[in-house]
Every structure is written in structure tokens, then in C-alpha cells.
Coordinates of C-alpha atoms in Angstrom, one line a residue:
X1 CA 57.3 53.5 136.8
X2 CA 59.3 56.7 137.7
X3 CA 58.5 59.1 134.9
X4 CA 61.6 60.2 133.5
X5 CA 60.3 63.8 134.4
X6 CA 61.1 63.3 137.6
X7 CA 64.2 61.3 137.6
X8 CA 67.9 62.9 138.2
X9 CA 69.3 62.4 135.0
X10 CA 72.8 62.1 136.5
X11 CA 71.2 60.7 137.9
X12 CA 67.2 35.1 174.9
X13 CA 68.9 34.1 171.9
X14 CA 69.7 30.7 170.3
X15 CA 65.9 30.0 171.1
X16 CA 65.2 33.6 169.0
X17 CA 67.3 32.9 166.3
X18 CA 65.8 28.9 165.7
X19 CA 62.7 30.9 165.5
X20 CA 64.0 33.3 163.0
X21 CA 65.8 30.4 160.8
X22 CA 62.4 28.4 160.8
X23 CA 60.1 31.7 160.3
X24 CA 62.4 33.6 157.7
X25 CA 63.2 30.7 155.5
X26 CA 60.0 29.7 154.8
X27 CA 59.1 27.7 151.3
X28 CA 56.6 28.4 148.8
X29 CA 54.2 26.2 147.3
X30 CA 55.8 23.4 145.5
X31 CA 55.2 23.8 141.3
X32 CA 52.5 22.1 139.7
X33 CA 52.6 21.6 135.8
X34 CA 55.7 22.1 133.5
X35 CA 58.9 23.1 135.1
X36 CA 61.1 25.8 133.4
X37 CA 64.2 24.5 131.8
X38 CA 67.7 24.4 134.1
X39 CA 68.6 28.1 135.3
X40 CA 71.2 29.6 133.0
X41 CA 74.0 32.0 133.6
X42 CA 72.9 35.7 132.6
X43 CA 74.6 36.2 129.1
X44 CA 77.3 38.9 129.6
X45 CA 78.0 37.8 133.3
X46 CA 81.9 37.7 134.2
X47 CA 83.6 36.6 137.3
X48 CA 85.3 39.9 137.2
X49 CA 82.2 41.6 137.9
X50 CA 82.4 41.3 141.7
X51 CA 79.2 43.5 142.5
X52 CA 77.1 41.1 140.6
X53 CA 74.7 39.4 143.4
X54 CA 74.9 35.6 143.4
X55 CA 71.3 35.3 145.0
X56 CA 69.4 38.6 144.2
X57 CA 67.8 38.8 140.6
X58 CA 69.9 40.8 138.2
X59 CA 69.4 41.3 134.2
X60 CA 71.7 39.4 132.0
X61 CA 73.0 43.0 130.7
X62 CA 72.1 46.7 130.2
X63 CA 70.0 48.6 132.6
X64 CA 66.8 47.2 134.8
X65 CA 64.6 49.0 137.2
X66 CA 60.9 48.4 138.4
X67 CA 59.6 44.7 139.0
X68 CA 56.4 44.6 137.0
X69 CA 53.7 42.0 136.5
X70 CA 54.6 39.8 139.1
X71 CA 52.2 36.7 138.7
X72 CA 51.8 33.2 139.7
X73 CA 50.5 30.8 136.9
X74 CA 50.7 26.8 136.4
X75 CA 54.0 26.3 138.4
X76 CA 56.1 29.4 137.8
X77 CA 56.3 32.8 139.2
X78 CA 57.1 35.2 136.7
X79 CA 59.2 38.4 137.0
X80 CA 58.7 41.3 134.7
X81 CA 60.8 44.0 135.0
X82 CA 61.3 47.5 133.5
X83 CA 64.1 47.0 131.0
X84 CA 66.7 48.9 128.1
X85 CA 67.3 46.3 125.8
X86 CA 69.7 48.9 124.2
X87 CA 72.0 50.3 127.0
X88 CA 73.0 50.4 130.6
X89 CA 71.0 53.6 131.5
X90 CA 67.5 54.5 131.6
X91 CA 65.7 54.5 128.2
X92 CA 64.0 52.5 125.4
X93 CA 61.7 50.9 128.4
X94 CA 60.4 47.5 127.7
X95 CA 59.2 44.5 129.8
X96 CA 62.3 42.1 130.7
X97 CA 60.9 38.8 131.8
X98 CA 62.1 35.5 134.0
X99 CA 60.1 32.7 135.6
X100 CA 61.1 30.7 138.5
X101 CA 59.4 27.4 140.4
X102 CA 60.2 28.8 143.9
X103 CA 60.9 32.6 144.0
X104 CA 64.7 31.7 144.1
X105 CA 66.1 29.9 141.2
X106 CA 65.2 32.1 137.9
X107 CA 65.2 31.2 134.3
X108 CA 65.9 34.3 131.7
X109 CA 63.4 34.4 129.0
X110 CA 63.3 36.7 126.0
X111 CA 62.1 40.3 126.3
X112 CA 58.2 40.3 126.7
X113 CA 57.1 43.8 125.4
X114 CA 58.8 46.2 123.5
X115 CA 58.9 50.0 122.8
X116 CA 56.9 50.8 119.6
X117 CA 56.0 53.3 117.6
X118 CA 57.5 55.9 120.1
X119 CA 55.6 54.3 122.7
X120 CA 57.8 52.7 125.5
X121 CA 56.1 50.2 127.9
X122 CA 55.8 51.5 131.5
X123 CA 55.0 49.7 134.9
X124 CA 52.0 47.8 135.4
X125 CA 50.9 44.4 136.4
X126 CA 49.9 41.1 135.3
X127 CA 46.7 38.7 136.3
X128 CA 45.2 35.4 135.4
X129 CA 41.9 35.8 133.7
X130 CA 40.7 32.2 134.6
X131 CA 37.0 32.5 133.4
X132 CA 38.3 34.5 130.1
X133 CA 36.3 37.4 131.3
X134 CA 38.3 39.9 128.8
X135 CA 37.2 37.2 125.9
X136 CA 40.9 37.3 125.0
X137 CA 41.6 33.9 125.7
X138 CA 41.2 31.2 123.7
X139 CA 39.8 28.2 125.7
X140 CA 41.4 24.5 125.7
X141 CA 39.4 22.3 126.9
X142 CA 38.1 23.2 130.4
X143 CA 41.1 25.5 130.7
X144 CA 39.7 29.0 130.1
X145 CA 42.4 30.9 131.2
X146 CA 45.1 32.9 130.1
X147 CA 47.5 35.7 131.2
X148 CA 47.0 39.6 130.9
X149 CA 49.3 42.2 131.4
X150 CA 47.8 46.0 132.2
X151 CA 50.6 48.0 131.7
X152 CA 51.1 52.4 130.7
X153 CA 52.1 53.2 127.7
X154 CA 54.6 56.5 127.7
X155 CA 54.6 58.5 124.5
X156 CA 53.2 61.4 122.6
X157 CA 53.1 63.8 125.5
X158 CA 50.7 61.5 127.6
X159 CA 50.5 58.3 129.3
X160 CA 47.6 55.7 129.0
X161 CA 46.8 52.4 130.3
X162 CA 46.8 49.2 127.7
X163 CA 46.6 45.4 127.5
X164 CA 48.5 42.8 126.3
X165 CA 47.7 38.9 126.4
X166 CA 49.6 35.6 126.5
X167 CA 48.0 32.5 125.6
X168 CA 51.6 30.2 126.0
X169 CA 52.3 31.0 129.6
X170 CA 53.9 34.3 129.1
X171 CA 56.4 32.8 126.1
X172 CA 54.8 35.2 123.6
X173 CA 52.6 38.6 123.9
X174 CA 49.8 39.9 121.8
X175 CA 48.8 43.6 122.4
X176 CA 45.2 44.4 122.3
X177 CA 44.1 46.0 119.2
X178 CA 41.3 48.2 121.2
X179 CA 44.2 50.0 123.0
X180 CA 44.6 52.1 124.8
X181 CA 42.0 50.9 127.4
X182 CA 42.1 54.1 129.5
X183 CA 43.0 57.5 128.2
X184 CA 42.9 60.2 130.5
X185 CA 44.8 62.7 128.1
X186 CA 47.2 63.2 131.1
X187 CA 50.9 63.0 131.0
X188 CA 51.3 61.6 134.3
X189 CA 49.0 58.8 134.9
X190 CA 50.3 55.6 135.5
X191 CA 51.3 52.3 136.8
X192 CA 48.5 50.2 136.9
X193 CA 48.1 47.2 139.5
X194 CA 44.9 45.1 138.7
X195 CA 43.5 42.5 141.1
X196 CA 40.3 40.6 141.1
X197 CA 38.4 41.6 143.9
X198 CA 36.1 38.8 144.8
X199 CA 33.2 40.5 147.0
X200 CA 32.4 42.8 143.9
X201 CA 33.3 40.0 141.2
X202 CA 35.0 42.7 139.4
X203 CA 38.3 43.7 138.5
X204 CA 39.9 46.7 140.5
X205 CA 42.5 48.8 138.6
X206 CA 45.1 51.3 141.3
X207 CA 46.7 53.9 139.3
X208 CA 48.5 57.4 140.0
X209 CA 47.8 60.8 138.9
X210 CA 51.6 61.3 139.9
X211 CA 51.8 65.2 139.8
X212 CA 48.5 65.3 141.9
X213 CA 49.8 62.7 144.3
X214 CA 46.5 60.8 144.0
X215 CA 45.9 57.1 143.7
X216 CA 42.6 56.6 141.3
X217 CA 40.8 53.6 141.6
X218 CA 38.7 52.2 138.6
X219 CA 36.7 48.8 138.2
X220 CA 36.0 46.6 135.3
X221 CA 34.1 43.3 134.6
X222 CA 36.3 42.5 131.7
X223 CA 39.5 44.0 131.7
X224 CA 38.6 46.3 128.6
X225 CA 35.9 48.8 129.7
X226 CA 36.7 50.8 133.1
X227 CA 34.9 53.1 135.2
X228 CA 36.5 55.2 137.7
X229 CA 35.6 54.2 141.4
X230 CA 37.3 57.3 143.7
X231 CA 40.6 58.7 144.6
X232 CA 42.9 58.6 147.5
X233 CA 45.1 61.5 148.3
X234 CA 46.9 63.8 148.7
X235 CA 48.4 62.3 151.8
X236 CA 51.7 61.3 153.7
X237 CA 54.5 62.3 152.1
X238 CA 54.1 64.4 149.0
X239 CA 57.8 66.2 148.2
X240 CA 58.0 64.3 145.1
X241 CA 55.9 62.7 142.2
X242 CA 53.6 59.3 143.3
X243 CA 54.3 56.3 141.7
X244 CA 53.6 52.4 141.6
X245 CA 50.7 51.9 143.7
X246 CA 49.9 48.5 145.7
X247 CA 46.7 47.6 147.0
X248 CA 46.6 44.4 149.2
X249 CA 44.8 42.7 151.9
X250 CA 47.3 41.7 154.5
X251 CA 46.8 39.4 157.2
X252 CA 47.2 40.5 160.7
X253 CA 49.9 38.4 162.6
X254 CA 49.1 36.1 165.2
X255 CA 44.7 37.1 164.7
X256 CA 43.5 34.2 162.3
X257 CA 41.2 35.4 159.7
X258 CA 41.8 39.1 160.4
X259 CA 43.2 41.4 158.0
X260 CA 43.6 44.7 156.7
X261 CA 44.4 46.4 153.3
X262 CA 47.3 48.2 152.7
X263 CA 48.0 50.8 150.1
X264 CA 51.4 51.3 149.6
X265 CA 52.6 54.2 147.2
X266 CA 55.9 55.3 146.3
X267 CA 57.5 58.6 145.7
X268 CA 60.3 60.5 143.9
X269 CA 61.9 62.4 145.3
X270 CA 60.8 62.9 148.8
X271 CA 62.5 59.8 150.6
X272 CA 64.0 60.3 154.2
X273 CA 67.3 59.8 152.6
X274 CA 66.8 61.5 149.8
X275 CA 65.8 60.5 146.1
X276 CA 63.3 57.4 145.7
X277 CA 61.5 55.5 148.6
X278 CA 58.1 54.1 149.4
X279 CA 55.3 55.0 151.8
X280 CA 52.0 52.8 153.1
X281 CA 48.7 53.5 154.6
X282 CA 46.7 50.9 156.8
X283 CA 42.8 51.0 156.2
X284 CA 39.9 49.5 154.6
X285 CA 38.7 48.8 151.0
X286 CA 35.0 48.2 150.6
X287 CA 35.2 47.8 146.8
X288 CA 35.2 51.5 145.6
X289 CA 36.9 53.3 148.4
X290 CA 40.1 53.0 150.1
X291 CA 40.0 54.8 153.5
X292 CA 42.8 55.2 155.8
X293 CA 43.2 54.8 159.2
X294 CA 43.7 57.6 161.2
X295 CA 45.8 60.9 160.5
X296 CA 47.9 60.4 157.2
X297 CA 50.3 63.5 157.5
X298 CA 53.0 61.6 159.0
X299 CA 54.4 58.8 156.3
X300 CA 54.9 55.4 157.7
X301 CA 58.1 54.1 155.4
X302 CA 58.4 50.4 153.8
X303 CA 61.7 50.4 154.3
X304 CA 64.2 52.4 155.7
X305 CA 67.4 52.1 153.6
X306 CA 68.1 54.2 150.7
X307 CA 67.2 51.3 147.9
X308 CA 64.1 49.9 148.1
X309 CA 61.5 51.2 145.5
X310 CA 58.8 50.4 142.9
X311 CA 57.8 47.3 145.0
X312 CA 54.7 45.5 143.7
X313 CA 52.9 42.0 145.1
X314 CA 52.4 38.8 143.3
X315 CA 48.9 38.3 141.9
X316 CA 47.0 35.2 141.8
X317 CA 49.5 33.3 144.5
X318 CA 48.3 29.6 145.4
X319 CA 45.6 29.7 147.8
X320 CA 47.5 27.8 150.5
X321 CA 50.3 31.0 150.3
X322 CA 50.0 32.9 153.3
X323 CA 49.9 36.5 153.1
X324 CA 51.1 38.7 150.0
X325 CA 54.4 38.4 148.9
X326 CA 56.4 41.4 147.1
X327 CA 59.5 42.4 145.7
X328 CA 61.4 45.9 145.0
X329 CA 63.5 47.2 142.9
X330 CA 66.9 47.5 145.2
X331 CA 68.4 50.9 143.9
X332 CA 67.4 54.8 144.1
X333 CA 67.0 57.5 141.3
X334 CA 69.7 59.8 142.5
X335 CA 72.4 57.1 141.2
X336 CA 70.5 54.3 139.2
X337 CA 72.3 55.9 136.1
X338 CA 75.5 55.9 138.1
X339 CA 76.1 52.4 139.9
X340 CA 80.0 51.4 139.0
X341 CA 78.9 48.1 137.3
X342 CA 80.0 47.2 133.8
X343 CA 77.9 45.3 131.6
X344 CA 74.3 45.4 133.6
X345 CA 73.0 48.2 136.1
X346 CA 70.0 46.7 138.7
X347 CA 69.3 44.6 141.3
X348 CA 65.7 43.0 142.5
X349 CA 65.3 42.4 146.1
X350 CA 64.7 39.0 147.4
X351 CA 60.8 38.5 147.7
X352 CA 59.3 39.3 151.0
X353 CA 56.1 37.9 152.7
X354 CA 53.9 40.6 154.4
X355 CA 52.2 40.8 157.4
X356 CA 50.4 43.4 159.5
X357 CA 51.8 43.6 163.4
X358 CA 49.8 45.1 166.3
X359 CA 52.0 47.6 168.4
X360 CA 51.4 50.2 170.8
X361 CA 51.5 52.8 168.0
X362 CA 48.8 50.9 165.8
X363 CA 49.4 48.4 163.1
X364 CA 52.9 48.4 161.6
X365 CA 53.8 46.2 158.1
X366 CA 56.4 43.6 158.8
X367 CA 58.6 41.9 155.9
X368 CA 60.3 38.8 156.3
X369 CA 62.1 37.1 153.3
X370 CA 61.0 34.5 151.7
X371 CA 61.6 31.5 149.1
X372 CA 63.3 28.9 150.7
X373 CA 66.8 30.5 151.6
X374 CA 67.6 27.5 153.8
X375 CA 67.9 25.4 150.5
X376 CA 71.3 27.8 149.5
X377 CA 73.2 27.0 152.9
X378 CA 76.2 25.6 152.0
X379 CA 76.8 21.8 152.6
X380 CA 80.1 22.4 153.8
X381 CA 79.9 22.8 157.6
X382 CA 83.4 24.6 157.9
X383 CA 81.6 27.7 156.3
X384 CA 79.1 27.9 159.3
X385 CA 80.0 29.4 162.3
X386 CA 79.3 31.5 165.3
X387 CA 81.0 34.5 165.2
X388 CA 83.0 35.1 168.0
X389 CA 85.4 37.5 166.5
X390 CA 86.6 38.2 163.2
X391 CA 85.8 35.9 160.5
X392 CA 86.0 35.5 156.7
X393 CA 83.4 36.6 155.0
X394 CA 81.3 34.7 152.0
X395 CA 80.5 36.3 149.0
X396 CA 76.9 35.6 150.1
X397 CA 75.9 35.0 153.7
X398 CA 73.2 35.2 156.5
X399 CA 74.2 36.5 159.7
X400 CA 72.0 36.7 162.3
X401 CA 72.4 37.9 166.0
X402 CA 70.5 39.2 169.2
X403 CA 71.1 42.6 171.0
X404 CA 70.0 42.4 174.4
X405 CA 69.3 44.5 177.2
X406 CA 72.9 43.8 178.7
X407 CA 74.3 45.6 175.3
X408 CA 75.8 48.9 175.6
X409 CA 76.9 51.1 172.6
X410 CA 76.5 50.5 169.2
X411 CA 76.4 46.7 168.5
X412 CA 77.0 45.2 165.1
X413 CA 78.8 44.2 162.1
X414 CA 81.7 45.8 160.2
X415 CA 82.2 44.0 156.8
X416 CA 85.3 44.9 155.5
X417 CA 88.1 44.2 153.0
X418 CA 92.0 44.4 152.9
X419 CA 92.0 47.9 151.2
X420 CA 90.3 49.6 154.2
X421 CA 86.8 49.6 152.9
X422 CA 83.8 48.7 155.2
X423 CA 80.1 48.8 155.9
X424 CA 78.8 48.9 159.4
X425 CA 75.4 47.4 160.1
X426 CA 74.3 48.4 163.8
X427 CA 71.9 48.4 166.6
X428 CA 72.5 51.6 169.0
X429 CA 72.7 51.1 172.5
X430 CA 69.1 51.0 173.7
X431 CA 67.7 49.2 170.7
X432 CA 66.2 52.4 169.4
X433 CA 68.1 52.8 166.1
X434 CA 69.0 50.2 163.2
X435 CA 71.6 51.9 161.0
X436 CA 73.8 51.2 157.7
X437 CA 77.1 53.3 157.2
X438 CA 78.3 53.1 153.7
X439 CA 80.4 56.3 154.1
X440 CA 83.9 54.3 153.9
X441 CA 82.8 51.8 151.3
X442 CA 84.2 52.7 148.2
X443 CA 88.1 54.3 147.9
X444 CA 86.7 55.6 144.6
X445 CA 84.6 58.2 143.2
X446 CA 81.2 57.0 144.5
X447 CA 77.5 58.6 142.9
X448 CA 75.9 62.0 144.6
X449 CA 74.0 60.6 147.5
X450 CA 75.9 57.0 148.1
X451 CA 78.5 57.8 150.8
X452 CA 75.9 58.1 153.9
X453 CA 74.8 56.4 157.0
X454 CA 71.2 55.8 157.2
X455 CA 68.9 54.6 160.1
X456 CA 65.4 53.5 160.7
X457 CA 63.7 53.5 164.3
X458 CA 63.5 50.4 166.4
X459 CA 60.8 49.7 168.9
X460 CA 62.4 48.9 172.4
X461 CA 61.5 45.2 172.7
X462 CA 64.0 43.9 175.6
X463 CA 65.6 41.7 172.7
X464 CA 66.4 42.7 169.2
X465 CA 67.0 39.9 166.7
X466 CA 68.8 41.2 163.9
X467 CA 69.7 39.1 160.2
X468 CA 71.6 40.5 157.9
X469 CA 71.6 39.2 154.1
X470 CA 74.7 40.2 152.6
X471 CA 74.8 39.2 148.6
X472 CA 78.1 41.1 146.9
X473 CA 76.6 44.6 146.3
X474 CA 73.0 44.1 147.8
X475 CA 72.5 44.2 151.8
X476 CA 69.2 43.4 153.2
X477 CA 68.8 43.7 156.9
X478 CA 65.8 42.7 159.2
X479 CA 65.4 43.5 162.8
X480 CA 62.8 42.7 165.2
X481 CA 61.6 40.0 162.8
X482 CA 60.8 42.3 160.2
X483 CA 59.5 45.3 161.8
X484 CA 62.1 47.6 160.7
X485 CA 63.9 46.8 157.0
X486 CA 66.7 48.4 155.6
X487 CA 67.8 47.5 152.0
X488 CA 71.2 49.3 150.8
X489 CA 73.6 49.0 147.9
X490 CA 77.3 48.8 148.2
X491 CA 79.8 49.6 146.0
X492 CA 83.4 48.6 147.0
X493 CA 86.2 48.3 144.9
X494 CA 87.2 45.1 146.2
X495 CA 84.4 42.2 147.6
X496 CA 84.4 42.6 151.4
X497 CA 86.5 39.7 152.8
X498 CA 86.2 39.9 156.5
X499 CA 83.4 40.2 159.3
X500 CA 83.7 41.2 162.7
X501 CA 82.5 43.2 165.5
X502 CA 82.2 46.9 165.5
X503 CA 84.9 48.0 167.9
X504 CA 85.3 44.3 169.2
X505 CA 81.9 44.9 171.1
X506 CA 80.0 41.6 170.9
X507 CA 76.4 41.2 171.9
X508 CA 76.2 39.6 175.6
X509 CA 73.9 36.8 173.9
X510 CA 76.4 34.1 172.3
X511 CA 73.4 33.7 169.8
X512 CA 75.4 34.9 166.8
X513 CA 75.5 32.8 163.3
X514 CA 76.9 33.4 160.2
X515 CA 76.1 30.9 157.3
X516 CA 77.2 31.1 153.5
X517 CA 74.9 30.7 150.7
X518 CA 75.5 29.1 147.5
X519 CA 74.4 30.8 144.2
X520 CA 71.7 30.5 142.4
X521 CA 73.4 31.0 139.0
X522 CA 75.8 28.5 137.4
X523 CA 79.3 29.7 137.3
X524 CA 78.9 32.7 139.7

């Protein structure tokens, strides 16, 4: 959770594509137990809100930022999020709430945790206390489990860590009367991510001492009493406050049974393109201390776009699920309060599965969208096509192409409308750079830090497969099968309605695909 002291207040290849389609539209486990009621249209949404995404999660109304408390329990994926119930800019932080059977279709639920007695509900996590280690669950026969949320309370000049418990699958919550469970008397101590560490049979909490650029770890047998374990940092990027840490065991690609630990910690400001962003470290964790592999002075960035922050992984995923899955907030603190939307602000990324890939430079994080996106492909075959020259761009589209050795210059897509607004998604001639250029994407006043071109490094692999998911105001790009990822918001005054190759330069490979996607919401 970004502290408001740090917030700017203004603030090959047809085969290759086939492999991408299989790898990147993988299904999540079928739900078990009761399903949520049918998805409803967000209250306050209007067809006139042309920037509201159709497959990305947005709040029904008002302001949203960090995802919180991601957890799977009894057939439902829970998404909590930082939410202002009273307005469309940051304030009165509470936990909004939604559930999904498949990480794709979301049902909005009432606000879960609200500001009270001058204490706002900042970021945190949620876990399934399966064996009632906390003593807070009410066993029902053999089922001893309940959901426990661990969150930062922000108020009265300090930040503390607190608990809340739900006995009814997250529908209602009771704050623990013994709160806070950790109070260091500090004003910048927040964002607890808690997980069960099986080898030491105890809970581990990952927090940040934000202004000290340190990640602090604690352990507990019961979620209520906590003992400090160790600190990590300062390291990597330290140009702003550290926030929203996560510590995950991530499998290594093509190496069954092998894994490494990844420590993710975000920073605001201090990201490569200004404002907020996320960095990660790869290393080992023995239940007490995280130790990074090699030097930690050069940051490794999670996402090379401008708009991916506060990512957090799901707790308690089904055993058959491969790899951690996380989501991030698709915005930037430079302009989050000024997004040119109407009744709402803020969007979440699509869920992404995480892997580690061996490269000549060491292990690198790979992110691939998950959640059965293939189920949203339009049934009308006329809306799917090989992209030859210019084509009509659907509101939501999945575009895939491959840049090969025979391609020269800048190869990529121009998304545009009839009033001359455009955004460019491109790979450089030598495939060493992926870029998104939104300098001409809005013919109207734009927030500071928005009208820019951003780029991320590409490892040369002979062929570079690129996948572009455009969803009205959200663009997510995955190159080299998720090794280089960019997430950006775009704010045209009218929807982008056409797509063509930049400068008419089509890739030598004929492997291009444009697929239209249906909305996950009714009447949107």
C-alpha cells in the first residue's frame, strides 16, 4: 500500500503462435463447492465510459488501487483491493471485495473492511487457516478452517499489523479484538504478506520498513504472536519508499522439481520511467532469512511499462496449480488520481502465472497471462483474422505476431482512431527493445508523466514472439513468451478502432493473428 506521504498528491512461426496460444490461455482448476451468483454489471458503469475495460477488473465506482488479500478458498478466488468508498481519488482506504470461480469472471461483493476510529485499512494479505492455528475459527464438523486477513492499520501517526477473520467464505469480517498484533511504533511499517512455511511449520510475514528500504520478516505459530526473523536490504532501487513485498517459491522452467525463491518489492517513486514500479530479487529462503543470488546493486524490474504496481500472489492455490499466480494494479502514482475516467478510477492487471527462466545472465522472471482467456474468443469467425494490412480493432483484442531475423527497422502495431490518436507497440530492428509509445494517444489535456514512450530490453533469441492484449484503456504486452512484459494505460478521447503495421512494415513471418474477445461483464 503506497503511503500517502510518498504519493504525489496531484497526482518459425505459425507453430510458435500455436504454442503461445496453448501456453498462455491455460485453464485454472475447476471450482469446487458453491459457486458465486452470476456476474453482474458494475453499478455506475455506463456504455458512455469508453475507457472502462471489458476483461480487466475495475471497481463498480470510485477509486481503487493495490490488490490485497488474494486467496483461493472453497472454490472461489478472492480479490480484495484498496478502495475509497467515498470518492474517485485516494482516501478513506478500505478493502473492496470480489470473487471469481475462474480468475476471469468476477462478482462484486460489499466492502469487506472499512476505515474506523481514524484508522484506514492499508494493504495486506489473506490466508486459509486450515487447522485453526489462530484459535479464531469456528470449527464445523471436520472443517476447522476459516479465512484470516492480515492488514496494515494506518492512523494516529503510525502503522501497525492487524487481523480480521471471516467464518462465512469472506462475506462478513470481524476485526480481532487483540489488534494490533505487531506495533513497532513506526509511521512507515506496512503491507504484510503472510504464508505458511511447511518446512518450519509456522507462518511467515513479509513486511517493509518503507523509508529504510528494508524488508522485515516475522514468524508466528498462530497468526497472533509474532517474532522478528531477519531484514533484507537496502538493495536494488532505493530512490523512493519500498512497498508491497511478496516472497514466493517459483518453479524453474523446464526443470521439474527445481525452484528458487523470488522476493518482490515495489518502489515509489524511483521506477525507470518515473513514479511507481516493481523490482525483484532471486535467491534462497531457509525459513528465517532471504539471501539474494549474486550482486543486488542493479535492479531487475518486474514490468518495463509504466503501469504495473503493488503486485501480490494468491495464497492457498489448489495443489495442482502450476506456479504462483499474481495480479498488479494497472496504474502509476504519478497520475492515478487524474485518470480521465468518470465514475471510477483504477484497474487490475490480468492474473499472471510466474516461472523462472534460465538465461545467459542468470534466472529471470517470466510472466504469462492465465485465466482461460481462450474461452472469451468471439464465436463469430469473421472477427478473427490474419493481420495483413489494416483491420478493424475490436474493443478487446488478442494480437499475436512474430518478429524474425529477416525483419528490419521497427516492427509492430499502430492502434489508432479516426481523430488521429494512436499508440505504437513495437520491437526494434535487432530485437533488443520492446516499446510502447503513447505520446500521441490523447488529443486532450493529459496527466503529467503520461505522454511518453517507454521501452524494455529484449534478449535476442532469433525469433521474438509478441502477444498484445488491448482492452480499451489497458494494454498488456508479453514478448519472448513473457520474459519481457510491459503494462500501460491509454486514455484516447475516442476508442481505438483500427490496427495496422507501423509504416506498413509487416513481419516476414506470416504468423500474425487478431482475435476478438467477449466482455466478462454483461452489457459492457
